[in-house]
Coordinates of N, CA and C in Angstrom, one line a residue:
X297 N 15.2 18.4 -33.2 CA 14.5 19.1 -32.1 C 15.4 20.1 -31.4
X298 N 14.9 21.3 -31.3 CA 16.0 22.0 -30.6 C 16.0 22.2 -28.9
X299 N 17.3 22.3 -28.4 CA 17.0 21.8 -27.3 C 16.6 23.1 -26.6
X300 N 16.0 22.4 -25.2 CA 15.6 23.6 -24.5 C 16.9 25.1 -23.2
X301 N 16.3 26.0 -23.0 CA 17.2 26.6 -22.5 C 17.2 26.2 -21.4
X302 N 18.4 26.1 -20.8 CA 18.8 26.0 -19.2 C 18.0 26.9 -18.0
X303 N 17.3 26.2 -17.2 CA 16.6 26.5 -16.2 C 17.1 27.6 -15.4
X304 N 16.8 28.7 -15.0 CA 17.7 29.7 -14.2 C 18.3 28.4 -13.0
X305 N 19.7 29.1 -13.0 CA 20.1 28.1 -12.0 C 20.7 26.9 -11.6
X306 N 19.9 26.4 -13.1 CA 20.1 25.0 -13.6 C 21.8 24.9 -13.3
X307 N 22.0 23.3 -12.7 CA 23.8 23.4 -13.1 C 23.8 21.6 -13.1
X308 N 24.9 21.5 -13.9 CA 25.6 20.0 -13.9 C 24.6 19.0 -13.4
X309 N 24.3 17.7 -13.8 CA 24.2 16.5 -12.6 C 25.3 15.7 -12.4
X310 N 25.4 15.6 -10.8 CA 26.8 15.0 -10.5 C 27.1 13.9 -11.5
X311 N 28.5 13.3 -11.5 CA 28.7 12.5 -12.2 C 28.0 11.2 -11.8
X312 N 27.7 10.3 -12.8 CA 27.2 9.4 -12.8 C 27.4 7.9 -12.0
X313 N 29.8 8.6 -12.1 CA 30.2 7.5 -11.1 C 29.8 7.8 -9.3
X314 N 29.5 9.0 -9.2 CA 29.5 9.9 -8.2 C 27.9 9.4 -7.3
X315 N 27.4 8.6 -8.4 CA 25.5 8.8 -7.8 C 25.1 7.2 -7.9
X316 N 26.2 6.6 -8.6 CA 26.1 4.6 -8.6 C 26.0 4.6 -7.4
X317 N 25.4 3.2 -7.3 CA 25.2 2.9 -5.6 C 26.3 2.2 -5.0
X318 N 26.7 2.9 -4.0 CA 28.1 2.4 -3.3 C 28.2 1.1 -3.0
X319 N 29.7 0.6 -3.2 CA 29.6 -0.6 -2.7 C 30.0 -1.2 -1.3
X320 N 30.0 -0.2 -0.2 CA 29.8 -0.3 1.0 C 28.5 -0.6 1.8
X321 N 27.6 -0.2 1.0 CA 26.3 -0.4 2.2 C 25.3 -0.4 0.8
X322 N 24.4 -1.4 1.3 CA 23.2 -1.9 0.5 C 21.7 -0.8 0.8
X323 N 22.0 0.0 -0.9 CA 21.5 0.8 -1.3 C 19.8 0.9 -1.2
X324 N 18.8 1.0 -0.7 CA 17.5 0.8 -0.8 C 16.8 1.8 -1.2
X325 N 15.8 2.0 -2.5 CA 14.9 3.2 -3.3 C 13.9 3.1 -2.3
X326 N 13.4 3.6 -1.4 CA 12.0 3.6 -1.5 C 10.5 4.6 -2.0
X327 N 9.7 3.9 -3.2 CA 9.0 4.9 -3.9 C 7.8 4.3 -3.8
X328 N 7.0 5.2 -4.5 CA 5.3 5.1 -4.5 C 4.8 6.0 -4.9
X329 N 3.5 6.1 -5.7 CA 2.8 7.3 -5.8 C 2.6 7.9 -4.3
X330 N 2.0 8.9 -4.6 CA 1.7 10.0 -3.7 C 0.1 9.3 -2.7
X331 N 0.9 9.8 -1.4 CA -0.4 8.7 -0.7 C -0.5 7.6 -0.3
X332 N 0.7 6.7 -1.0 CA 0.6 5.0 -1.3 C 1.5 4.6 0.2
X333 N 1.6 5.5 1.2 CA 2.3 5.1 2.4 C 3.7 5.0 2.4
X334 N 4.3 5.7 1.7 CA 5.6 5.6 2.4 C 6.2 5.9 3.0
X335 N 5.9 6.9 3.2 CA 6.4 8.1 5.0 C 6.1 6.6 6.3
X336 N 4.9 5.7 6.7 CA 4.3 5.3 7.1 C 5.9 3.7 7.2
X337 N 6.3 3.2 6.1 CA 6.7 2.3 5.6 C 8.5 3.1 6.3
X338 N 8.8 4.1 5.6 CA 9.9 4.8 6.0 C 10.4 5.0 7.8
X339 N 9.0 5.2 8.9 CA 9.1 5.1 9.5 C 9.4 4.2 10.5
X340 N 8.7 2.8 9.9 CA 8.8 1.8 10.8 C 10.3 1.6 10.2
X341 N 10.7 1.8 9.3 CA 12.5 1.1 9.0 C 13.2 2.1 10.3
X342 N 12.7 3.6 10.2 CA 13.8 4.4 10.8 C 14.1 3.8 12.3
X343 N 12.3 3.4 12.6 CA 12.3 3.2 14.8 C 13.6 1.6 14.4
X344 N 13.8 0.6 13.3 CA 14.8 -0.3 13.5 C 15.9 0.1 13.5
X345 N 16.2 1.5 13.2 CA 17.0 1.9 13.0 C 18.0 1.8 11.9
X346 N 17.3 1.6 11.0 CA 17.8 2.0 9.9 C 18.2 3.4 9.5
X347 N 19.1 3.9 8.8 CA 19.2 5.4 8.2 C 18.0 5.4 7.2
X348 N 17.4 6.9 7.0 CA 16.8 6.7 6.3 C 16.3 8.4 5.8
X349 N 16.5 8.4 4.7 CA 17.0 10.4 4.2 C 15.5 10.2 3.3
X350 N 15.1 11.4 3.1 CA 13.7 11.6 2.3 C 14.3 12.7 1.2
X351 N 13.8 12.3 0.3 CA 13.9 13.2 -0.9 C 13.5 14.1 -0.8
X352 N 12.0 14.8 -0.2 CA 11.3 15.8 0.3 C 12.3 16.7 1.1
X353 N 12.9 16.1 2.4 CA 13.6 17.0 3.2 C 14.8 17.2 2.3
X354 N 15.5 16.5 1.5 CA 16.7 17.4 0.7 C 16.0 18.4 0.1
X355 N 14.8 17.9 -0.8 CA 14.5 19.1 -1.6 C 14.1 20.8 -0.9
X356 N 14.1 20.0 0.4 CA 13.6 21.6 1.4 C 14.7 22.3 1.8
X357 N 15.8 21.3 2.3 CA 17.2 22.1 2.3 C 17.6 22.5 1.3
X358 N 17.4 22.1 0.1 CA 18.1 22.7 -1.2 C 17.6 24.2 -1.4
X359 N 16.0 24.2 -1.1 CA 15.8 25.8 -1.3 C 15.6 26.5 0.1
X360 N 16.3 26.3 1.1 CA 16.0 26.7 2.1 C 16.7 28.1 2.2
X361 N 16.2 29.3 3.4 CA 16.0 30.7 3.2 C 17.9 30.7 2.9
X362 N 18.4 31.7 1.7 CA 19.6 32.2 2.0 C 20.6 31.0 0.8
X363 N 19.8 29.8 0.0 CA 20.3 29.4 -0.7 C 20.5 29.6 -2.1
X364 N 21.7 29.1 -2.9 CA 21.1 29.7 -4.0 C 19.9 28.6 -4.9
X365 N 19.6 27.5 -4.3 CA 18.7 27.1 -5.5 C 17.1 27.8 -5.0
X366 N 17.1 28.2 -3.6 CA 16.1 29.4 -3.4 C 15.8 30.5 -4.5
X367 N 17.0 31.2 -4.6 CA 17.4 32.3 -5.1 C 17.5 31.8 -6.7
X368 N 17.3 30.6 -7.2 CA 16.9 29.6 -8.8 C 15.3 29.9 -9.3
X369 N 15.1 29.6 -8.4 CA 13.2 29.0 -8.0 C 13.0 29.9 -8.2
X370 N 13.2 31.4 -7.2 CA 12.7 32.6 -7.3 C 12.8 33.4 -8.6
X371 N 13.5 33.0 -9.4 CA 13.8 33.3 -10.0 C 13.2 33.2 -11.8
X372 N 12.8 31.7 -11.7 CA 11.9 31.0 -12.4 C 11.0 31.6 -12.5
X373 N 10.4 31.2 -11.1 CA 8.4 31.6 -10.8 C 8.1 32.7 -10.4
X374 N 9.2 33.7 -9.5 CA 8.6 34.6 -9.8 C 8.4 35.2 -8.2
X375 N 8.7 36.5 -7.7 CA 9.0 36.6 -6.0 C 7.5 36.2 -5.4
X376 N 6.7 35.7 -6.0 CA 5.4 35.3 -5.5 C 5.3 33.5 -5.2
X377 N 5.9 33.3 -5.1 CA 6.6 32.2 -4.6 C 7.5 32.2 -3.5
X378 N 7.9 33.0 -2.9 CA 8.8 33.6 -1.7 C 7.7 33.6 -0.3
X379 N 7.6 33.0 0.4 CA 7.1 33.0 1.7 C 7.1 34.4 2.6
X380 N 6.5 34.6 3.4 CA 6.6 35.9 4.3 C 7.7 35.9 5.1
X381 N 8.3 34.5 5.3 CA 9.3 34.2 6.1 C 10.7 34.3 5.8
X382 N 10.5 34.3 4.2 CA 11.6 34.3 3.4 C 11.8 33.3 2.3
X383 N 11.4 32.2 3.2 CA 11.4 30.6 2.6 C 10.9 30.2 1.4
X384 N 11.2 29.7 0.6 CA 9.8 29.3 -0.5 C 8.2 28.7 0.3
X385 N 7.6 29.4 -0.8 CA 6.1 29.0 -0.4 C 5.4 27.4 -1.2
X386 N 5.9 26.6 -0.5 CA 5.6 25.2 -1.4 C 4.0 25.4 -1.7
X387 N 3.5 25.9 -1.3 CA 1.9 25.5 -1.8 C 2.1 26.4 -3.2
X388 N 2.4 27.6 -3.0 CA 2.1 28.1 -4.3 C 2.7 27.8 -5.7
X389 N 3.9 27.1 -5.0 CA 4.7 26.3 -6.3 C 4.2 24.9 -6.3
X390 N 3.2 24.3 -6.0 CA 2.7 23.0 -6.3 C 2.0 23.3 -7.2
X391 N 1.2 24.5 -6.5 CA -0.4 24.9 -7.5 C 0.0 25.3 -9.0
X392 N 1.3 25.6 -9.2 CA 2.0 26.3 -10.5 C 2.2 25.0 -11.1
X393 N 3.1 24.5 -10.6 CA 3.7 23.3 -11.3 C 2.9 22.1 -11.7
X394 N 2.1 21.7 -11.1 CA 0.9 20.7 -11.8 C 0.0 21.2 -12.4
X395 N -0.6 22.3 -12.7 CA -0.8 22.8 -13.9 C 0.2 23.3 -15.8
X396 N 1.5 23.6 -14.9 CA 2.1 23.7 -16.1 C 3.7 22.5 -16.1
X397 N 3.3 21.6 -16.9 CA 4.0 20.4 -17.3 C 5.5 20.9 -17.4
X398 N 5.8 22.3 -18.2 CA 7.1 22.9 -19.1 C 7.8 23.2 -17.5
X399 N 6.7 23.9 -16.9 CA 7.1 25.1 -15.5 C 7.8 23.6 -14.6
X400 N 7.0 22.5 -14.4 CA 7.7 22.0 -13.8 C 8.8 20.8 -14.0
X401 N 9.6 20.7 -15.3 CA 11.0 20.6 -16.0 C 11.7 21.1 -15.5
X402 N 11.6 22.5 -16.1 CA 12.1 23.1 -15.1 C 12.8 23.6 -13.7
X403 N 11.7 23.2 -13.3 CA 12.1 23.3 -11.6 C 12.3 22.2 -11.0
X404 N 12.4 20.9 -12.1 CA 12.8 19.6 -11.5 C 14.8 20.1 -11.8
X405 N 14.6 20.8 -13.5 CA 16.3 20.5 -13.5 C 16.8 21.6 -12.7
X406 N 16.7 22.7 -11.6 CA 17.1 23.1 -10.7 C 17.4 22.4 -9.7
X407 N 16.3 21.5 -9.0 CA 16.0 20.7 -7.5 C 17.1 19.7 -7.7
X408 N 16.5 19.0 -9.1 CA 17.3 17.4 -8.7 C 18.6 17.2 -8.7
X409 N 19.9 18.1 -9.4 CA 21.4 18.2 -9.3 C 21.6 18.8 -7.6
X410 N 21.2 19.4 -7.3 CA 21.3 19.9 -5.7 C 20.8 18.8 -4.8
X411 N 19.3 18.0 -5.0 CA 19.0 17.1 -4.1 C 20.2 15.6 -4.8
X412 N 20.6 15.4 -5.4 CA 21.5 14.1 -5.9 C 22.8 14.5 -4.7
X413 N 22.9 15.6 -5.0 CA 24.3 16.2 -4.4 C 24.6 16.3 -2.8
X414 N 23.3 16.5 -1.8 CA 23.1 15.8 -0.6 C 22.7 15.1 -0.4
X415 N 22.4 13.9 -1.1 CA 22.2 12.6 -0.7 C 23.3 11.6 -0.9
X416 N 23.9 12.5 -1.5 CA 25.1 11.8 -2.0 C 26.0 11.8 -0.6
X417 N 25.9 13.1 -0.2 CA 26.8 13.5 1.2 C 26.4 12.9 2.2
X418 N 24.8 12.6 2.5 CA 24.4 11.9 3.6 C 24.9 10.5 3.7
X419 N 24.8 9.8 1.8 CA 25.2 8.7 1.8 C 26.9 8.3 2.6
X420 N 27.5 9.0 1.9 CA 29.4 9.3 2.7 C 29.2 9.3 4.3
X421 N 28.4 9.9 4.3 CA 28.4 10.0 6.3 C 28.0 9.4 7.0
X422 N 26.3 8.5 6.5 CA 26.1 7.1 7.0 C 27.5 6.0 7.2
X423 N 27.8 6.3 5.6 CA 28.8 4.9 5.6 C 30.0 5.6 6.7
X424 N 30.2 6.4 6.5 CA 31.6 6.7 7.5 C 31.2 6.2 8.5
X425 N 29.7 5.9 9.7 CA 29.5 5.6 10.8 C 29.6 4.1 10.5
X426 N 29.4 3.4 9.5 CA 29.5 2.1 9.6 C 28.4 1.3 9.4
X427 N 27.5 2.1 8.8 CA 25.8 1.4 8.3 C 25.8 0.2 7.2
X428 N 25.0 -0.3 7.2 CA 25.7 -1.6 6.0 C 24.0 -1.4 5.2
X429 N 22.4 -0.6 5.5 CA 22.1 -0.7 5.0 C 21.4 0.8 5.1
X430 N 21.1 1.4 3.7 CA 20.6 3.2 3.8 C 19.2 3.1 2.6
X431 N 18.7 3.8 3.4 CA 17.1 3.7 2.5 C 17.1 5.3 2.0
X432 N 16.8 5.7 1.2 CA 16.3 7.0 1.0 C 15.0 7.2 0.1
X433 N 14.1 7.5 0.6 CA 12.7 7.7 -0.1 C 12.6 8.4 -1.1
X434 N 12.5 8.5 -2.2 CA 12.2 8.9 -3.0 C 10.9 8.8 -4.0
X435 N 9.7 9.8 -3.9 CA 8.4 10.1 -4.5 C 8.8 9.4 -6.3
X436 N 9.5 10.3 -6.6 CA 9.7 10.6 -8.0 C 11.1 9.7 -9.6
X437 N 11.3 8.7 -7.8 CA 12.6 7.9 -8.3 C 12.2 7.3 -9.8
X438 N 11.1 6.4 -10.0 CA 11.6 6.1 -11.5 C 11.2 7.7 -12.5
X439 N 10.3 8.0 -12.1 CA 10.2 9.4 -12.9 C 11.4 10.3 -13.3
X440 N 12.6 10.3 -12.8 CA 14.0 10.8 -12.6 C 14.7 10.0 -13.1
X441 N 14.4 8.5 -13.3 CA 15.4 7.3 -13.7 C 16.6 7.1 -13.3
X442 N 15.9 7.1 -11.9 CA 17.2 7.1 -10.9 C 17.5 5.8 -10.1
X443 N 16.3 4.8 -10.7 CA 16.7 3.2 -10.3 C 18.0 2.9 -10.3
X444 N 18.5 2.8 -11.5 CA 19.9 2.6 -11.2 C 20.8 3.1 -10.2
X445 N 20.1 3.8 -9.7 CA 21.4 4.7 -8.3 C 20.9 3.6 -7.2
X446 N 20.3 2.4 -6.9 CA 19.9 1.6 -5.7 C 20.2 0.0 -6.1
X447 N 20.9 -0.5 -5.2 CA 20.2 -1.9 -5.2 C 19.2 -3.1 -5.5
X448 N 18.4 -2.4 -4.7 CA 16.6 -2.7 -4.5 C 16.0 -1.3 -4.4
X449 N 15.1 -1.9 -4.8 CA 13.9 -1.0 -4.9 C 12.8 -1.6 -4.6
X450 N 11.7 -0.7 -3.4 CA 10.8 -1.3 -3.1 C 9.5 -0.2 -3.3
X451 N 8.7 -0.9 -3.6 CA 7.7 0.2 -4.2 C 6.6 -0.2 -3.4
X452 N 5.8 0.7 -2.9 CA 4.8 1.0 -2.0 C 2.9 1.2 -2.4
X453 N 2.6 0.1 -2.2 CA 1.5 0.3 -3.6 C 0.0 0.4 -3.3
X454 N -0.8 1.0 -3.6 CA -1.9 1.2 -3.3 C -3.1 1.7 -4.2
X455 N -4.5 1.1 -3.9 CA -4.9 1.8 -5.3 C -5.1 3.0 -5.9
X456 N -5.4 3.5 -6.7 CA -6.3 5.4 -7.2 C -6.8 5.7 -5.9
X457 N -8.0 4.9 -6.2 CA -9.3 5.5 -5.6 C -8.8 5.7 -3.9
X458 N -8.0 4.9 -3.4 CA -8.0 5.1 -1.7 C -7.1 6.2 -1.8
X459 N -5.9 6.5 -2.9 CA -4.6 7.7 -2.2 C -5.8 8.9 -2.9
X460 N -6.4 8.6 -3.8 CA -7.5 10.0 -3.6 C -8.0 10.1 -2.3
X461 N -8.8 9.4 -2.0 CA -9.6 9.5 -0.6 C -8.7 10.3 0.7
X462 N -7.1 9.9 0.9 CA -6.2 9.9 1.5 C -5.8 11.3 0.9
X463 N -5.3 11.6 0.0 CA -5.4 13.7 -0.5 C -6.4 13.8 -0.1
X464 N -7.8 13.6 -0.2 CA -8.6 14.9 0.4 C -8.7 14.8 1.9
X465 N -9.2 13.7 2.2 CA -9.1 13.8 3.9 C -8.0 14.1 4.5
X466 N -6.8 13.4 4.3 CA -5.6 13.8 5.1 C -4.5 15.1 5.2
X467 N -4.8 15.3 3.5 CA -3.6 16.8 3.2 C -5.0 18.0 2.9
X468 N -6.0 18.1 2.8 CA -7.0 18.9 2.9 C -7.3 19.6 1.3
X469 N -7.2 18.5 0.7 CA -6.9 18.8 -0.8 C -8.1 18.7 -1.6
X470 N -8.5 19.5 -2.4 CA -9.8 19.2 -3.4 C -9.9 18.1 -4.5
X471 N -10.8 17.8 -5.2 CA -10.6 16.4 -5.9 C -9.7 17.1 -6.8
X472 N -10.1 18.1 -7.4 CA -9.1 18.4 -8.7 C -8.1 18.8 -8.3
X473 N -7.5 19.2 -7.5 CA -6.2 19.5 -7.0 C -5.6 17.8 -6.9
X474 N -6.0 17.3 -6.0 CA -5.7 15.7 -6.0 C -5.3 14.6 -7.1
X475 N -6.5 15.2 -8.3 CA -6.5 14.6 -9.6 C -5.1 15.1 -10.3
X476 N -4.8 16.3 -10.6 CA -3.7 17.1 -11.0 C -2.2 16.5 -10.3
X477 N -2.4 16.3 -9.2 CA -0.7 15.6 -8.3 C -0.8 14.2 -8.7
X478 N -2.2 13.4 -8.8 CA -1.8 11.5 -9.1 C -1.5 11.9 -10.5
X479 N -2.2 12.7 -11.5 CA -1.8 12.6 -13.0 C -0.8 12.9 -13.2
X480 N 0.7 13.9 -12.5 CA 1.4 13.9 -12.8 C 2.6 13.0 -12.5
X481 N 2.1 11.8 -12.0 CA 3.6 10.7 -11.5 C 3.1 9.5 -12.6
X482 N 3.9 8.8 -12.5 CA 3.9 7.9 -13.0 C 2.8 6.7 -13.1
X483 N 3.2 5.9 -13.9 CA 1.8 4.4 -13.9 C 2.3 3.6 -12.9
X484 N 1.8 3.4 -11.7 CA 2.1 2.7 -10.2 C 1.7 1.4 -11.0
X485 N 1.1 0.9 -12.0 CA 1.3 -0.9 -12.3 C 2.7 -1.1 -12.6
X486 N 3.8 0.1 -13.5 CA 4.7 0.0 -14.6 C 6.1 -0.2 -13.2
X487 N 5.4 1.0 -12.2 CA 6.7 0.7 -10.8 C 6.4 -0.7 -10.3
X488 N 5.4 -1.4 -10.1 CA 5.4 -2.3 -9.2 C 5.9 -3.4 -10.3
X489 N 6.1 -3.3 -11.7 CA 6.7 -4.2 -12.3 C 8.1 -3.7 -12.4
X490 N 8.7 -2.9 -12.0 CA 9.7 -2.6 -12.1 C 10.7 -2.8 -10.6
X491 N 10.3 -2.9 -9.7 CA 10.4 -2.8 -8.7 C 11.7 -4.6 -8.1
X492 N 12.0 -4.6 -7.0 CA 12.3 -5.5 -6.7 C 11.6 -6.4 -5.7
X493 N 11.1 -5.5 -4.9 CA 9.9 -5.9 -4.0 C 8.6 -4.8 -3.7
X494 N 7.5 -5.2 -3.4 CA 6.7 -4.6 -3.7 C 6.1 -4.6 -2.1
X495 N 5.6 -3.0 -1.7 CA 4.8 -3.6 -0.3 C 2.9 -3.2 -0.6
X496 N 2.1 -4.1 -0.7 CA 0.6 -3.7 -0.7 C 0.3 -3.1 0.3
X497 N -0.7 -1.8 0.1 CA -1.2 -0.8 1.3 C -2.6 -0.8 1.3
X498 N -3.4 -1.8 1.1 CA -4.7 -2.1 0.7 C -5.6 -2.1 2.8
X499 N -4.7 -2.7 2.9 CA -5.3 -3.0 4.8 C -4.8 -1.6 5.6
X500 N -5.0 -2.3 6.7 CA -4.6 -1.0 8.1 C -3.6 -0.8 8.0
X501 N -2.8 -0.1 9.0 CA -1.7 0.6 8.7 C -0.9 -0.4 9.8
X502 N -1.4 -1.2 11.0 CA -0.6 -2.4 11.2 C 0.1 -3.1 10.2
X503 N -1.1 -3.5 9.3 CA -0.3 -4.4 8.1 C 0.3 -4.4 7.2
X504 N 0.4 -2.8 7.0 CA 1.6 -2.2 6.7 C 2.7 -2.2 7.4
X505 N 2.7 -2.0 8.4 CA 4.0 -2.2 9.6 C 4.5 -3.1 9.7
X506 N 3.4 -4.0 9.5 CA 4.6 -5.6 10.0 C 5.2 -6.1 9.0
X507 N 4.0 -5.4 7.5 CA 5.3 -6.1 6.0 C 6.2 -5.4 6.1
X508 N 6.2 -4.1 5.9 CA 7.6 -3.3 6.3 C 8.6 -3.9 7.2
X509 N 8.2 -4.6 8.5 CA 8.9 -5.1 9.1 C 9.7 -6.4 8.6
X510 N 8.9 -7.3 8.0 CA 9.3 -8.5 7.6 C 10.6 -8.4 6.8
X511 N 9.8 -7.2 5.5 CA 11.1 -6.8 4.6 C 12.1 -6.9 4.8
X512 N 12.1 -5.7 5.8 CA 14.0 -5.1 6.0 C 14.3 -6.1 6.9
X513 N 13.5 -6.9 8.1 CA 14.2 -8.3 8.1 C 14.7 -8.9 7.0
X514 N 14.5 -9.3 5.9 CA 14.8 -9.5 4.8 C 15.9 -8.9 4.3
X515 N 16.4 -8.2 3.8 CA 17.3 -6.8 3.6 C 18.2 -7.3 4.4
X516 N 18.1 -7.3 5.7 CA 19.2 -7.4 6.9 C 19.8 -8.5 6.4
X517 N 19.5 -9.4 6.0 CA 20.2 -10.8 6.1 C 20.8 -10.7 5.1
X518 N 20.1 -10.3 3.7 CA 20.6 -9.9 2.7 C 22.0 -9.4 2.7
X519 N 21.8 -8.6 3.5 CA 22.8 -7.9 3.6 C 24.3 -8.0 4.5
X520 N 23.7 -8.9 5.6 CA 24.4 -9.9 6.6 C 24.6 -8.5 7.1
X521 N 23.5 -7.8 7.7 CA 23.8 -6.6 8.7 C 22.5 -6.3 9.2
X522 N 22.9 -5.8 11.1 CA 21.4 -5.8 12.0 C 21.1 -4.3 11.4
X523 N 20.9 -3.8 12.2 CA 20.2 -2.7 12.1 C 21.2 -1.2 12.1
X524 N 22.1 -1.6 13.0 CA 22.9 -0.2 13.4 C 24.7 -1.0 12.7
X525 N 25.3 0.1 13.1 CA 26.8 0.1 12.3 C 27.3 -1.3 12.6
X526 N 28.5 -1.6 11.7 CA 28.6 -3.1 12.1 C 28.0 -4.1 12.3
X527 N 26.9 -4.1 12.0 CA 26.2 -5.3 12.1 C 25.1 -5.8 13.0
X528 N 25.3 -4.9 14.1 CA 24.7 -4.5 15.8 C 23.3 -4.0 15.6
X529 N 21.9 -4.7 15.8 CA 20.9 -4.3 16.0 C 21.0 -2.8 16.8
X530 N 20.6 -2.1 16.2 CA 20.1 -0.9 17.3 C 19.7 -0.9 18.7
X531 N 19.8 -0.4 19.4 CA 18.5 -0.1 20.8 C 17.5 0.4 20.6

């Protein structure tokens, strides 16, 4: 098979010793289809105070106005993808990329060496404060086969039919737009079998909160660490 050409912009993924999970502080994936609560799950760890980095906000810093994996993208897709502001236009590159499977390879092997590469840095800077446990969200983690970069992995789970309901009411999305973003992640049975712990998102968003809560209670001990540096629950 011959291989494909390098993505404009494309460069290296850090080394592999570089992206293992440190052995200072107890590494946590958190993933889920799209919808399945984890922004929701992410938050209640952060009010414990947990660190806690999103994959989404790297990937916004990586193309943010004046960079070059901006200046990658634009390059790709095309200056119609360029915001009025300067910034990339994420809607118009979603609507590209889940339609075209190739287009978005692509623009994954631009994002993901850049987003590896700040999390890696946020990871150094947690631990320099003295964190003993770091979560970082990640949408697309086994899709990237990036399990191995964590400890645990906790996957966030919920059925089809409600994170549809949840794209069109909540993000203002049409069914087939909606249909196009679930079809392109992964089989959410294959993560929850893969997973180390699993949180169900079937009930209210209390009952999401308190398992989230129970968890990283969990974690903590695991880890023989409260919430903040050294060991120190947070305020």
């Amino acid at each position: 098979m011959t291989p494909s050409s390098p993505s404009p912009g494309s460069r290296p993924v850090p080394s592999e010793e570089a992206l293992l999970p440190s052995k200072e502080a107890l590494q946590v994936g958190l993933t889920g289809n799209v919808a399945s609560g984890k922004s929701t799950v992410a938050r209640v760890w952060s009010h414990m105070g947990i660190p806690v980095v999103s994959a989404d906000d790297l990937a916004r810093e990586a193309v943010a106005p004046g960079t070059a994996g901006l200046e990658a993208v634009v390059e790709l897709m095309g200056p119609e993808v360029r915001a009025a502001d300067g910034g990339l236009d994420r809607a118009a590159v979603r609507r590209r990329v889940f339609r075209d499977p190739e287009l978005r390879e692509r623009l994954e092997a631009i994002l993901h060496p850049r987003i590896a590469e700040l999390r890696a840095a946020w990871v150094r800077d947690r631990e320099g404060e003295g964190h003993r446990i770091l979560v970082s969200e990640v949408p697309l983690l086994f899709e990237a086969d990036l399990a191995h970069h964590f400890h645990r992995v906790v996957v966030v789970h919920t059925d089809a039919h409600l994170r549809r309901e949840r794209l069109v009411r909540d993000r203002g999305l049409d069914q087939e737009e909606a249909r196009r973003i679930m079809d392109a992640q992964g089989d959410p049975d294959a993560k929850r079998r893969a997973a180390h712990h699993v949180l169900v998102n079937h009930g209210s968003r209390g009952e999401l909160e308190a398992a989230a809560r129970a968890l990283m209670e969990r974690l903590q001990a695991e880890a023989g660490a409260g919430a903040g540096p050294g060991g120190e629950a947070a305020p």
